[in-house]
GROMACS .gro file of N, CA and C in nm:
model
  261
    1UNK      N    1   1.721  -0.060   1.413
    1UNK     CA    2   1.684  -0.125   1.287
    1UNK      C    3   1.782  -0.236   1.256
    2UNK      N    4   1.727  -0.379   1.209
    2UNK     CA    5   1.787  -0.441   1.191
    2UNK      C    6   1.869  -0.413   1.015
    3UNK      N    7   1.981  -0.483   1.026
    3UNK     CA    8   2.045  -0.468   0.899
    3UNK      C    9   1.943  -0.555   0.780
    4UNK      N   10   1.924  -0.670   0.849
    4UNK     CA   11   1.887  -0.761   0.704
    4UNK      C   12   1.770  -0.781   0.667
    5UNK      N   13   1.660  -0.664   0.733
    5UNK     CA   14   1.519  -0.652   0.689
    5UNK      C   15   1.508  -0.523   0.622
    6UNK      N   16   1.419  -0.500   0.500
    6UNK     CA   17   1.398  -0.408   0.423
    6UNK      C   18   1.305  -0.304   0.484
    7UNK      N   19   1.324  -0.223   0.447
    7UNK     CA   20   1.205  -0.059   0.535
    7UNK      C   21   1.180  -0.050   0.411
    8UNK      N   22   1.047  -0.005   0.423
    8UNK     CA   23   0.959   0.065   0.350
    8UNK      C   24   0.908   0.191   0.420
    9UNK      N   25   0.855   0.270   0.372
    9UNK     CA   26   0.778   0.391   0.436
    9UNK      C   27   0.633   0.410   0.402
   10UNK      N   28   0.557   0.410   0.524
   10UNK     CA   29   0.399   0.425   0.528
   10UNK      C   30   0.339   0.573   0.440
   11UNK      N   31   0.257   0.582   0.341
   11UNK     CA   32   0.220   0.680   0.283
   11UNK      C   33   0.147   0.736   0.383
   12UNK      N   34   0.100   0.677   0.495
   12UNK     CA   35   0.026   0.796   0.582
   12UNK      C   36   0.089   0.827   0.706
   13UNK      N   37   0.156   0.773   0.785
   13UNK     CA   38   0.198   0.810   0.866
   13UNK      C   39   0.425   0.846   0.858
   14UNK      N   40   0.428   0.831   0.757
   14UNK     CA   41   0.570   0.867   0.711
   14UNK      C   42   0.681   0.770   0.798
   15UNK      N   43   0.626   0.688   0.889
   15UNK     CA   44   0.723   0.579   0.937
   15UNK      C   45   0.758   0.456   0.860
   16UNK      N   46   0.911   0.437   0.886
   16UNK     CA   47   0.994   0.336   0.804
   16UNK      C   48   0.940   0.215   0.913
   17UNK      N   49   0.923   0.112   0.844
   17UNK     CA   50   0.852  -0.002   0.908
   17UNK      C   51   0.893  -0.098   0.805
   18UNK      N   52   0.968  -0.235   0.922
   18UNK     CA   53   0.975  -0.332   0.811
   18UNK      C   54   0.853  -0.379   0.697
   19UNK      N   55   0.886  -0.411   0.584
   19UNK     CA   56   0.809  -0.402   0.469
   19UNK      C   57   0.735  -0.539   0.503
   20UNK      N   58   0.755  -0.621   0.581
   20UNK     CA   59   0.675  -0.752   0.618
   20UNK      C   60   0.547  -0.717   0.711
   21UNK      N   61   0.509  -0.581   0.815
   21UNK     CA   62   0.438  -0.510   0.843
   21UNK      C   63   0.389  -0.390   0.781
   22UNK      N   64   0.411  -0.413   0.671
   22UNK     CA   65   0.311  -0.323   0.580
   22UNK      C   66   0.210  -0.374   0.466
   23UNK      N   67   0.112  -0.309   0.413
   23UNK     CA   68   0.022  -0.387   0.300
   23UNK      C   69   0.091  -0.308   0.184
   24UNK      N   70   0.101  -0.389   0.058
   24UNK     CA   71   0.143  -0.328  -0.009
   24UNK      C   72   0.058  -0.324  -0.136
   25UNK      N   73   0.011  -0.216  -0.185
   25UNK     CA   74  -0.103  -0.202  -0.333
   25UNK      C   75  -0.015  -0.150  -0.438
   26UNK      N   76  -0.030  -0.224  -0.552
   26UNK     CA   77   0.024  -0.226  -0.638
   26UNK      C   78  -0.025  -0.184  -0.796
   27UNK      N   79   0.016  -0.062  -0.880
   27UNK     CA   80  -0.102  -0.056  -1.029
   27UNK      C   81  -0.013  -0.151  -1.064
   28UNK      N   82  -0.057  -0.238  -1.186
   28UNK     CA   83   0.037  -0.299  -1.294
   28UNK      C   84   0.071  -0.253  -1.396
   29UNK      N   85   0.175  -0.221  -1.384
   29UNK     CA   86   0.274  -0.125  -1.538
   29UNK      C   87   0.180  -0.152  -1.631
   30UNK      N   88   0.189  -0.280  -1.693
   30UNK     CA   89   0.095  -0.274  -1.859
   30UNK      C   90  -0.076  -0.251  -1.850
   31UNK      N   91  -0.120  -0.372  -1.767
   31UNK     CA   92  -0.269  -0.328  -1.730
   31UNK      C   93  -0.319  -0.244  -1.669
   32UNK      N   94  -0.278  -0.169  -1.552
   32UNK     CA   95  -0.331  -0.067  -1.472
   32UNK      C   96  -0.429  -0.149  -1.340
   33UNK      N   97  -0.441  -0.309  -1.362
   33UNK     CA   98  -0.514  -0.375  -1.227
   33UNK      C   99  -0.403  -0.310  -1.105
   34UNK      N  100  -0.515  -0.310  -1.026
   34UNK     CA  101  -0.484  -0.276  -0.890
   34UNK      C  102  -0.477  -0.387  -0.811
   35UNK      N  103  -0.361  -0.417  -0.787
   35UNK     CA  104  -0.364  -0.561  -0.671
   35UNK      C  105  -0.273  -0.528  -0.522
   36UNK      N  106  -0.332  -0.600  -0.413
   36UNK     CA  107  -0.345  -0.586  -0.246
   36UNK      C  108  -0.215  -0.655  -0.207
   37UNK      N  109  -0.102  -0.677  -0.147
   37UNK     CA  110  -0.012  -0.726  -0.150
   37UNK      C  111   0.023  -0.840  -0.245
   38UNK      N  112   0.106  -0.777  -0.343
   38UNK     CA  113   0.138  -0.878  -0.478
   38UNK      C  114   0.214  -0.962  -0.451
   39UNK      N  115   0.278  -1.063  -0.531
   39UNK     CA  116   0.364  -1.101  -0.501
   39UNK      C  117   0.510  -1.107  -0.586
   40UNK      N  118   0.632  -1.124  -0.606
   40UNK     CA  119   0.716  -1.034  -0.646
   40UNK      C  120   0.726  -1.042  -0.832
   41UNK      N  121   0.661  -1.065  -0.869
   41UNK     CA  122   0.642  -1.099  -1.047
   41UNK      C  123   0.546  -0.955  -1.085
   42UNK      N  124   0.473  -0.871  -1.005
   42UNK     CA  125   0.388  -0.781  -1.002
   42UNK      C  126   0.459  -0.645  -1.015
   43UNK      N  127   0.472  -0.633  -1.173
   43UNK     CA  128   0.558  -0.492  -1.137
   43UNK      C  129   0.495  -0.397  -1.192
   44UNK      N  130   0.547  -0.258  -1.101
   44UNK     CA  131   0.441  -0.145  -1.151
   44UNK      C  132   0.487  -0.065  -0.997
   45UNK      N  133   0.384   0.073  -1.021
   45UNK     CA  134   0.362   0.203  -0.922
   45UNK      C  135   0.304   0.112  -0.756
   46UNK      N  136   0.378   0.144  -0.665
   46UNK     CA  137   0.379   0.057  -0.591
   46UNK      C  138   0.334   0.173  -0.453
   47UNK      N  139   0.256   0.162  -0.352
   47UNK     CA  140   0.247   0.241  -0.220
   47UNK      C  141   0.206   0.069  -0.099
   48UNK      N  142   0.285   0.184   0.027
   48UNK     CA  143   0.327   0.076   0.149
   48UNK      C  144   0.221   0.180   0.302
   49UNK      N  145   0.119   0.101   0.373
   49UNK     CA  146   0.043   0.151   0.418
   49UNK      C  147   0.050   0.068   0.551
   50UNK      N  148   0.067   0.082   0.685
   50UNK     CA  149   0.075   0.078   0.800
   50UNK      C  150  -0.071  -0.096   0.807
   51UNK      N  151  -0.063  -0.116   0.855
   51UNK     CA  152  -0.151  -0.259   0.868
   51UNK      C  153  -0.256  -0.188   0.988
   52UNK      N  154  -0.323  -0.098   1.034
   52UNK     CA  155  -0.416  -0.027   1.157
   52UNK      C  156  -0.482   0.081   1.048
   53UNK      N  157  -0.604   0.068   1.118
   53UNK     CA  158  -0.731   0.141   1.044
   53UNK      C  159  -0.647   0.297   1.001
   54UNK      N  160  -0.624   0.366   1.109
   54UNK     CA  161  -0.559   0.494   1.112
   54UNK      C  162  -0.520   0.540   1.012
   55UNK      N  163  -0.414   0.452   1.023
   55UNK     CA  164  -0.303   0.498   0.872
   55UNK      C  165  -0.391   0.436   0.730
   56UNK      N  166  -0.525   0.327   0.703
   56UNK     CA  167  -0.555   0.316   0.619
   56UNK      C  168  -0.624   0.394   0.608
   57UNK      N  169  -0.704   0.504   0.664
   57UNK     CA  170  -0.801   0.616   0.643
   57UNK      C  171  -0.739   0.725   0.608
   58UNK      N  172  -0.606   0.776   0.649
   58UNK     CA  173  -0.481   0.852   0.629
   58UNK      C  174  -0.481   0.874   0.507
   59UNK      N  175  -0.478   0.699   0.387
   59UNK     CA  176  -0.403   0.718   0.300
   59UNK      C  177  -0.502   0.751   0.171
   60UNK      N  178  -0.634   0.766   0.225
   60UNK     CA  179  -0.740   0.809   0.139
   60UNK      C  180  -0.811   0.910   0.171
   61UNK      N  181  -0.750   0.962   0.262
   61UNK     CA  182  -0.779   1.114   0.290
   61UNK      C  183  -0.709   1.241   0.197
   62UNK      N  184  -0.784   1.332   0.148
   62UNK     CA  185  -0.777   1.408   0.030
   62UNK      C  186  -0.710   1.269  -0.085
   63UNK      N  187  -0.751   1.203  -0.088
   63UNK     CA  188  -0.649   1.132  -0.218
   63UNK      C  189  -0.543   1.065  -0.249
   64UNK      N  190  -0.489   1.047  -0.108
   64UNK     CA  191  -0.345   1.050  -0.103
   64UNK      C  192  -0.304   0.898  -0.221
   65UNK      N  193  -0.366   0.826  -0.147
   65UNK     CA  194  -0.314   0.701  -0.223
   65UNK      C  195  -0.363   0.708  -0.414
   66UNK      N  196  -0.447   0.754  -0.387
   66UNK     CA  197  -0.498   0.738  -0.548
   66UNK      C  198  -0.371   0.841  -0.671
   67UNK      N  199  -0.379   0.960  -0.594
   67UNK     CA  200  -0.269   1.054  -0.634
   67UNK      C  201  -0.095   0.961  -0.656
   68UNK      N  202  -0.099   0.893  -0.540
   68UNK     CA  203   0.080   0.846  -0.563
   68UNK      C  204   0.045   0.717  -0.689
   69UNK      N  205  -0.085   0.637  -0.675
   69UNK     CA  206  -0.047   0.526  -0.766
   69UNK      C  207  -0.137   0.590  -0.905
   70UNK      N  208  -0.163   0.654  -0.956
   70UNK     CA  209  -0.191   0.738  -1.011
   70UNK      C  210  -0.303   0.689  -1.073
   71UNK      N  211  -0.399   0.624  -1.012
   71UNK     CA  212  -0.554   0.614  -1.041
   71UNK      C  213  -0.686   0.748  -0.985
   72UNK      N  214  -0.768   0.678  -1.054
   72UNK     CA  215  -0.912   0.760  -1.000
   72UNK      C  216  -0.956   0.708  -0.893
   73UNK      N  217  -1.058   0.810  -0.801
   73UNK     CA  218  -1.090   0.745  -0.668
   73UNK      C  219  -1.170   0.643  -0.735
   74UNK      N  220  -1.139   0.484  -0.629
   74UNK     CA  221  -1.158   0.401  -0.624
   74UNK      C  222  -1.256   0.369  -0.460
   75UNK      N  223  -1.404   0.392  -0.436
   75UNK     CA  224  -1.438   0.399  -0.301
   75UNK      C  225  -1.437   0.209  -0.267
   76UNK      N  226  -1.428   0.116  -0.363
   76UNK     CA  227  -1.409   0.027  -0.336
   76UNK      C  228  -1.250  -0.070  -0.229
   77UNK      N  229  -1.189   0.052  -0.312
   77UNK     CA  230  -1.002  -0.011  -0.295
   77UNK      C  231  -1.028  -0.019  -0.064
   78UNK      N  232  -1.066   0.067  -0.071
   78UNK     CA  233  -1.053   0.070   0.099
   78UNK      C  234  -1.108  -0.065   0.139
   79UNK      N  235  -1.259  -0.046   0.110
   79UNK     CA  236  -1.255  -0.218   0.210
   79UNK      C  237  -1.219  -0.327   0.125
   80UNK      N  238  -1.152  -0.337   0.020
   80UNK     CA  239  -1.057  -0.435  -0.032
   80UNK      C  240  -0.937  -0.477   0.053
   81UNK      N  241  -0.862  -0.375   0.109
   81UNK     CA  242  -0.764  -0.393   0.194
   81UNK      C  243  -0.817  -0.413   0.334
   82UNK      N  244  -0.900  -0.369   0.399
   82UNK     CA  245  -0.949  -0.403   0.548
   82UNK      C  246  -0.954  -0.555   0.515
   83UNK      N  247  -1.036  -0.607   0.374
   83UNK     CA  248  -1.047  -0.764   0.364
   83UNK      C  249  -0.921  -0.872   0.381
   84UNK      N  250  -0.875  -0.778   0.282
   84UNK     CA  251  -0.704  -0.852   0.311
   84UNK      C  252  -0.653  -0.840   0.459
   85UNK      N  253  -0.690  -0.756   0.541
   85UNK     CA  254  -0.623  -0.744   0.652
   85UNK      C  255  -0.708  -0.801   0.745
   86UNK      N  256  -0.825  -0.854   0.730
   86UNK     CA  257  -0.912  -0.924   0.815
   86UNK      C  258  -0.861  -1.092   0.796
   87UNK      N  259  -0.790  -1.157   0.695
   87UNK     CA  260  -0.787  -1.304   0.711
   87UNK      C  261  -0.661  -1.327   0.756
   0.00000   0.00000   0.00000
């Protein structure tokens, strides 16, 4: 691991992975919008998810992601992020 890159950890597969290879979904403290890699003015309940289908199916399996950022299932949020990860 390099010193001067940040780790994050994947909610589905529990690997530390620089945070520049991860997607990151974000609630917003006051509003509760859900946004797909924010950018750093976006603060709030934050989860870090592997960039490969795998770990994005992982993290909505039983709930997982909805449970840590503490929303209701959302069946939309999934291919929101495949979108982001398709351009």
């Amino acid at each position: 691991m390099q010193e001067d890159q940040i780790y994050r950890k994947c909610i589905a597969c529990n690997q530390l992975t620089p945070r520049s290879q991860l997607v990151k979904i974000t609630k917003n403290k006051t509003t509760g919008e859900i946004k797909i890699n924010p950018d750093s003015k976006f603060f709030g309940r934050s989860a870090y998810i592997c960039k490969n289908d795998e770990c994005i199916n992982n993290a909505f399996k039983k709930g997982k992601l909805f449970k840590i950022l503490h929303i209701s299932q959302d069946d939309t949020l999934k291919e929101k992020i495949r979108a982001v990860l398709a351009k």
